[in-house]
XYZ file of C-alpha atoms in Angstrom:
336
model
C 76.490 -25.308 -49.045
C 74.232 -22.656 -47.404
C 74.864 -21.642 -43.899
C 72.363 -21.617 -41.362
C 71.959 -20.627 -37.987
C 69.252 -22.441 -35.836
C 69.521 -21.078 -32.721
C 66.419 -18.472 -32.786
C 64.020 -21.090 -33.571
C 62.416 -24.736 -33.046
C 62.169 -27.519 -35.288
C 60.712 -26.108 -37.934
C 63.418 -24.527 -38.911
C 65.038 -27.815 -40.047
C 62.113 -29.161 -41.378
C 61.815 -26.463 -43.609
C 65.908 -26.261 -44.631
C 65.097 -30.423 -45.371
C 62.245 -29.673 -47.209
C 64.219 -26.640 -49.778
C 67.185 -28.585 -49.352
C 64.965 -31.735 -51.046
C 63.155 -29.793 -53.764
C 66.577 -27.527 -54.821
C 69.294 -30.677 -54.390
C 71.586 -27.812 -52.269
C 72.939 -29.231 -49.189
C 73.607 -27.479 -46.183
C 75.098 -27.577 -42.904
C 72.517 -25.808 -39.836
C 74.582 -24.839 -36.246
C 72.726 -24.188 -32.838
C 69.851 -26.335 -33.643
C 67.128 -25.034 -31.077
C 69.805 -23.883 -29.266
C 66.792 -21.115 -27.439
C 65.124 -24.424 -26.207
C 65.735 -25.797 -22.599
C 66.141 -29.027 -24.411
C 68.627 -27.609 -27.325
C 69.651 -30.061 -30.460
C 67.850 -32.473 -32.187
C 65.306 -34.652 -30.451
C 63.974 -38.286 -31.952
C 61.305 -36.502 -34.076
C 63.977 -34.246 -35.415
C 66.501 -37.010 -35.759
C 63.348 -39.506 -37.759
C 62.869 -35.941 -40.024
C 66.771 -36.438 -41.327
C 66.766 -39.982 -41.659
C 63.658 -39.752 -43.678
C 64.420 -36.881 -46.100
C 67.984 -38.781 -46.297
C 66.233 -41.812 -47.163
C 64.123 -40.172 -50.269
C 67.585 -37.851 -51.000
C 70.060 -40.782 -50.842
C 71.637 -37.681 -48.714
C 75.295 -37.697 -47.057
C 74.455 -36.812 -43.983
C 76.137 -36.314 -40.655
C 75.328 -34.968 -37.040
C 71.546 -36.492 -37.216
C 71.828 -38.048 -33.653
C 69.906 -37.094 -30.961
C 71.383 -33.976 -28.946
C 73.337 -33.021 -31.877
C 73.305 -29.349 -32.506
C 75.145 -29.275 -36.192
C 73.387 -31.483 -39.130
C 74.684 -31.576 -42.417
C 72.803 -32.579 -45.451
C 73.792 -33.242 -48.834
C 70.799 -34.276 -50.922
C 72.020 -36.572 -54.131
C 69.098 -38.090 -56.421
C 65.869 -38.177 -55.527
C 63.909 -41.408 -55.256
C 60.741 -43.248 -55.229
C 60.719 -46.150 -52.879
C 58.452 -46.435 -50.145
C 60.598 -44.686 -47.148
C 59.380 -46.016 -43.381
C 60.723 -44.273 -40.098
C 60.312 -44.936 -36.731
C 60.419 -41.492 -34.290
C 60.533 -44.436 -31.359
C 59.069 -42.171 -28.944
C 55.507 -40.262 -28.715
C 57.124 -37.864 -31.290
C 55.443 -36.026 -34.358
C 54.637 -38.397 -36.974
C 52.480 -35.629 -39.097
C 55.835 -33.044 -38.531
C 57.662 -35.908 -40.208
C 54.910 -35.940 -43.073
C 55.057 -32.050 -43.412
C 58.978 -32.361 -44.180
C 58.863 -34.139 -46.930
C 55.590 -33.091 -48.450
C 57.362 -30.400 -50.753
C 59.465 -32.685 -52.617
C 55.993 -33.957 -54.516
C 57.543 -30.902 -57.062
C 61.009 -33.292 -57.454
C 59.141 -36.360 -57.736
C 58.412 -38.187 -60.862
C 56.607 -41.503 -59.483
C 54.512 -41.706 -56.365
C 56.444 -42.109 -52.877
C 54.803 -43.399 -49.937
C 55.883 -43.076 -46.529
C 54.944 -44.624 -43.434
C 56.411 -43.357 -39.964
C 55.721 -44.677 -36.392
C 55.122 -42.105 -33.438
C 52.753 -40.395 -31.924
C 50.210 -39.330 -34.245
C 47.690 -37.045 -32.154
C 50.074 -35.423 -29.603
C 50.856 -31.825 -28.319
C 52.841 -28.915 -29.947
C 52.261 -30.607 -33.700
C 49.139 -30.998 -35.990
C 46.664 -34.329 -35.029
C 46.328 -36.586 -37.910
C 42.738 -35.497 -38.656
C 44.457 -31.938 -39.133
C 46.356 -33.298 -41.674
C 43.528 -35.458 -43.527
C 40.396 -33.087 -43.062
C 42.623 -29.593 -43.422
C 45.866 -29.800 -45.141
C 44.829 -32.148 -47.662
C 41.900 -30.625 -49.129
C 43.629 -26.909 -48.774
C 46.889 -28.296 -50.497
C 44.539 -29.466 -52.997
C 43.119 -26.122 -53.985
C 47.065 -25.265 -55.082
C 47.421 -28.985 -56.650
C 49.521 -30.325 -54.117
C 48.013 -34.117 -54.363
C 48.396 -36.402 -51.468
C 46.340 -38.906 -49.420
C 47.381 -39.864 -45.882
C 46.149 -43.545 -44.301
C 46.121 -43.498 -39.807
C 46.566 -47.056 -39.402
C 46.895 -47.237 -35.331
C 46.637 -43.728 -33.460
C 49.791 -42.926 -31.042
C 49.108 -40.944 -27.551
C 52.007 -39.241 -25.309
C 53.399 -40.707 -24.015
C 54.105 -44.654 -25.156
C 53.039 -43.448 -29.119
C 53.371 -46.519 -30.631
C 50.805 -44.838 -33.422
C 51.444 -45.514 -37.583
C 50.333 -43.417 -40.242
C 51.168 -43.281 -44.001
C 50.870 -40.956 -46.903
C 51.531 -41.567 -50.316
C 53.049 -37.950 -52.275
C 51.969 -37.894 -55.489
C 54.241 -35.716 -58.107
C 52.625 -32.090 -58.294
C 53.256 -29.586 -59.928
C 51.665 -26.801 -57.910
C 50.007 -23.006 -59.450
C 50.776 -19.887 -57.360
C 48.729 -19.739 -54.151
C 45.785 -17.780 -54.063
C 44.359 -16.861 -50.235
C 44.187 -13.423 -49.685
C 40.670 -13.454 -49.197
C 38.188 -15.382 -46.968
C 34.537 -16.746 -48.324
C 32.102 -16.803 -46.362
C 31.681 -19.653 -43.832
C 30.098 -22.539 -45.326
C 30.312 -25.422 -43.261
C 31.879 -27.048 -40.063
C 33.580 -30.931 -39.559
C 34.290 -32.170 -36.051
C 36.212 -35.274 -35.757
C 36.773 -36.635 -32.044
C 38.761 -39.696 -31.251
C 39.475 -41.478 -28.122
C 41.087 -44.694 -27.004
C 39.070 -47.280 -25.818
C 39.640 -47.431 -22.438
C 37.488 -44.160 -22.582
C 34.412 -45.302 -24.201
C 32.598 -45.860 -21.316
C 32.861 -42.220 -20.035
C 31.586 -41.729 -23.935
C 34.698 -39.219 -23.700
C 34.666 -38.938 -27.514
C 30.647 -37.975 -27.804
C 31.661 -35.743 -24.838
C 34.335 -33.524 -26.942
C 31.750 -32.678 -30.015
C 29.065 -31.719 -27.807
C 31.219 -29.334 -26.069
C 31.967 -28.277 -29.653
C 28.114 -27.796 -30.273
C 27.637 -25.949 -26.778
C 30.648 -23.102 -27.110
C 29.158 -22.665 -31.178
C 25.699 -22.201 -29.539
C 26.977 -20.061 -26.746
C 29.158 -18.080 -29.835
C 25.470 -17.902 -31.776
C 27.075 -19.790 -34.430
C 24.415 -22.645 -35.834
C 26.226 -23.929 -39.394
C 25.911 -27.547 -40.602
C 27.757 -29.788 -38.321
C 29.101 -32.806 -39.419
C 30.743 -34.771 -36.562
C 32.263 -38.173 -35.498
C 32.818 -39.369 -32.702
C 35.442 -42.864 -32.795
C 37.381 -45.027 -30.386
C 41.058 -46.777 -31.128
C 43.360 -48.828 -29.770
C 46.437 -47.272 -28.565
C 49.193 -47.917 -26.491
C 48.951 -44.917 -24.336
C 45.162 -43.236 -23.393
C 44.757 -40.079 -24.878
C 42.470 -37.505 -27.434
C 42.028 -35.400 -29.808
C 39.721 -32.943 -31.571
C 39.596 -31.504 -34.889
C 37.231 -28.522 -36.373
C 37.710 -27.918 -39.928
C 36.200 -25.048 -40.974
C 35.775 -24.755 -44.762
C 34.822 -21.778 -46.581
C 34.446 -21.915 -50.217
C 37.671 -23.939 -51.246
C 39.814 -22.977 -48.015
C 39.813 -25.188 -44.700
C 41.354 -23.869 -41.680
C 41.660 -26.377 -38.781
C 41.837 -25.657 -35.174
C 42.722 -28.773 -32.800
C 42.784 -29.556 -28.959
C 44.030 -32.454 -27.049
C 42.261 -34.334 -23.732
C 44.871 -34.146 -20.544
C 43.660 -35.587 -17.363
C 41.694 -33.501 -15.475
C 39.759 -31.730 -17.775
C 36.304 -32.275 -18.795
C 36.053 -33.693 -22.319
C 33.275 -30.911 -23.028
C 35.834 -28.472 -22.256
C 38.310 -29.820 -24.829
C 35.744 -29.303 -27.444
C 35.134 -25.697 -26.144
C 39.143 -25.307 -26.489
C 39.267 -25.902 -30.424
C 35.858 -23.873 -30.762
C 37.543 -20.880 -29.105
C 40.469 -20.938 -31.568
C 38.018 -21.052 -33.894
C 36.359 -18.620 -33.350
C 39.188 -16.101 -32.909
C 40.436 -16.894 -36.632
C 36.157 -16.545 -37.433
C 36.095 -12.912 -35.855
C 38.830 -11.895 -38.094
C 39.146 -11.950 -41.751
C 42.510 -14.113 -42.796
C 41.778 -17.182 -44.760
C 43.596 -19.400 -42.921
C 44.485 -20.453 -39.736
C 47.826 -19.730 -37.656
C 49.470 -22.895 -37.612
C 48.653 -23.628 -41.125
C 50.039 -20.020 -42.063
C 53.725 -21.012 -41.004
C 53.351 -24.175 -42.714
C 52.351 -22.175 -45.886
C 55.370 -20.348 -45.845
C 57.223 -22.975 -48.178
C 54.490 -23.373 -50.608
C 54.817 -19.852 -51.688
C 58.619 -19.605 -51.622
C 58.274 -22.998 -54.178
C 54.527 -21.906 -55.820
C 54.494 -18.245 -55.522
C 51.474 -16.634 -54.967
C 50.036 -14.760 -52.199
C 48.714 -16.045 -48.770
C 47.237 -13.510 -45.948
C 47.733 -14.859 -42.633
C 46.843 -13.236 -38.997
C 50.211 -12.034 -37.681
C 53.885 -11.837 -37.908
C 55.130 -13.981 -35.412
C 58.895 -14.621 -34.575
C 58.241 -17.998 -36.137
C 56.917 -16.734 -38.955
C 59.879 -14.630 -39.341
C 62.896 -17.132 -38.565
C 61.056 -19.503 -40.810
C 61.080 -16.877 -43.761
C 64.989 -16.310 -42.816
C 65.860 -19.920 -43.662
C 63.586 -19.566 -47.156
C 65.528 -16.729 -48.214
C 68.853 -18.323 -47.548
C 67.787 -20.535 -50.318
C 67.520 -17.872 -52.832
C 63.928 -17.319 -52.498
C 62.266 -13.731 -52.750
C 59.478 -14.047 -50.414
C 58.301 -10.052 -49.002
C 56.027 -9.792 -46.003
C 53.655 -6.965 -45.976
C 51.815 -6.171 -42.532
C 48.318 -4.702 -42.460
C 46.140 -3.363 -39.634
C 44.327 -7.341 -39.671
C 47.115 -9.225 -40.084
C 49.860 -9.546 -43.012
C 50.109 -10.765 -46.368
C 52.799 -12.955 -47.920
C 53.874 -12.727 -51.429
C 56.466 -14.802 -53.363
């Protein structure tokens, strides 16, 4: 039973001890969940995390309530029947995907999960992150997975549905230490209806266009521009950015008040700070990474050492896995 202390960080911290936890069969029992957050213990997206990877684990679990700071999970065999969650608020759906992603290495059938939530909403990846970035970069280490959006989900009703079937993988060391050079960019916008007529998701590429202009950036575009029905209004932009095999993603989401041309500008300005540097990927996928070379090995640079980076890494090598950090003058590299 490893010990864990999840005081100094967020969610992830969890989703990562589910996701070992998963792929090793070693339980474990995590105190002060968030406990640095104004909102300490588990929330519903939290709580839907443990009742999924218990699901696929046929884990004894306890504590997985909402406000609970102390979870323990003991994983027993794990299985392949389609798993289905409901966060019941505008919660993470694709944070609920990225937990149980790893255990495609424990797998030996295909397990598909479907989760209710929010799908596109703030402080997690929109689902067009996880379709047009993760999946293609997972691919490049032969992490195989495919990921249906069935109705979109919007802070704050949610009310969205997505799926993604895990395929059994059996993944090679990663291998980004080095960027290629740019080769092309994908914008996907979507919208709800309700803000079609203000053409709101046309609006968000071409303020993509105008800040890559401005930046004297002219690669091939490809864009869409889509409306949905949702429960709740809302948006969201992705720009993949794919450079030889590697995609890095950078993401904004339309609040009321701002211009829908300024929401594009907002995920072409993270863009191009990752473009004026030199690390493969991006910074939100770099934490998520983190796991893939504790399981894989490998090497993966990414642009700094953040606390999160470092708690995360803290809960890895509770499992027993050697993972160094090395800092550089342009970032750091990770090696496992």
């Amino acid at each position: 039973m490893h010990r864990l202390d999840g005081a100094a960080g967020g969610g992830q911290l969890l989703r990562t001890a589910l996701s070992l936890s998963l792929v090793t069969g070693e339980a474990f029992e995590m105190e002060r969940i968030r406990g640095n957050r104004p909102n300490p213990g588990l929330r519903p997206q939290h709580v839907a995390c443990v009742e999924a990877a218990g699901s696929v684990a046929n884990a004894e679990v306890s504590g997985h309530h909402e406000g609970s700071s102390t979870l323990r999970f003991t994983p027993q065999t794990v299985r392949s029947d389609p798993v289905g969650v409901a966060v019941g608020t505008a919660g993470s759906t694709t944070l609920v995907c990225e937990t149980l992603l790893p255990v495609a290495l424990a797998l030996d059938d295909p397990l598909r999960l479907t989760v209710t939530g929010g799908t596109d909403v703030r402080w997690s990846p929109p689902a067009d992150y996880l379709r047009h970035v993760k999946r293609p970069l997972c691919a490049t280490f032969g992490v195989d997975f495919d990921v249906d959006v069935h109705r979109r989900g919007f802070y704050p009703a949610g009310g969205g549905r997505l799926s993604m079937r895990i395929h059994p993988s059996n993944p090679a060391p990663l291998a980004l230490g080095t960027r290629p050079p740019l080769a092309d960019l994908r914008v996907s916008s979507v919208a709800s209806d309700d803000l079609a007529d203000a053409s709101v998701a046309e609006r968000q590429v071409e303020g993509v266009r105008t800040a890559l202009s401005d930046a004297g950036i002219d690669p091939s575009l490809e864009s869409s521009a889509s409306y949905v029905g949702s429960d709740s209004p809302g948006t969201a932009v992705v720009l993949a950015a794919r450079c030889g095999d590697i995609v890095a993603g950078f993401d904004a989401y339309g609040e009321r008040g701002v211009p829908a041309e300024s929401v594009g500008a907002q995920a072409t300005e993270a863009f191009l700070d990752w473009f004026r540097g030199d690390t493969p990927v991006d910074r939100h996928m770099a934490d998520q990474l983190l796991v893939w070379v504790a399981l894989a090995g490998g090497t993966v640079r990414i642009p700094a050492v953040t606390e999160h980076v470092r708690t995360n890494l803290d809960v890895i090598r509770a499992f027993g896995y050697d993972v160094d950090v090395r800092e550089t003058e342009t970032g750091a590299v990770i090696e496992g």
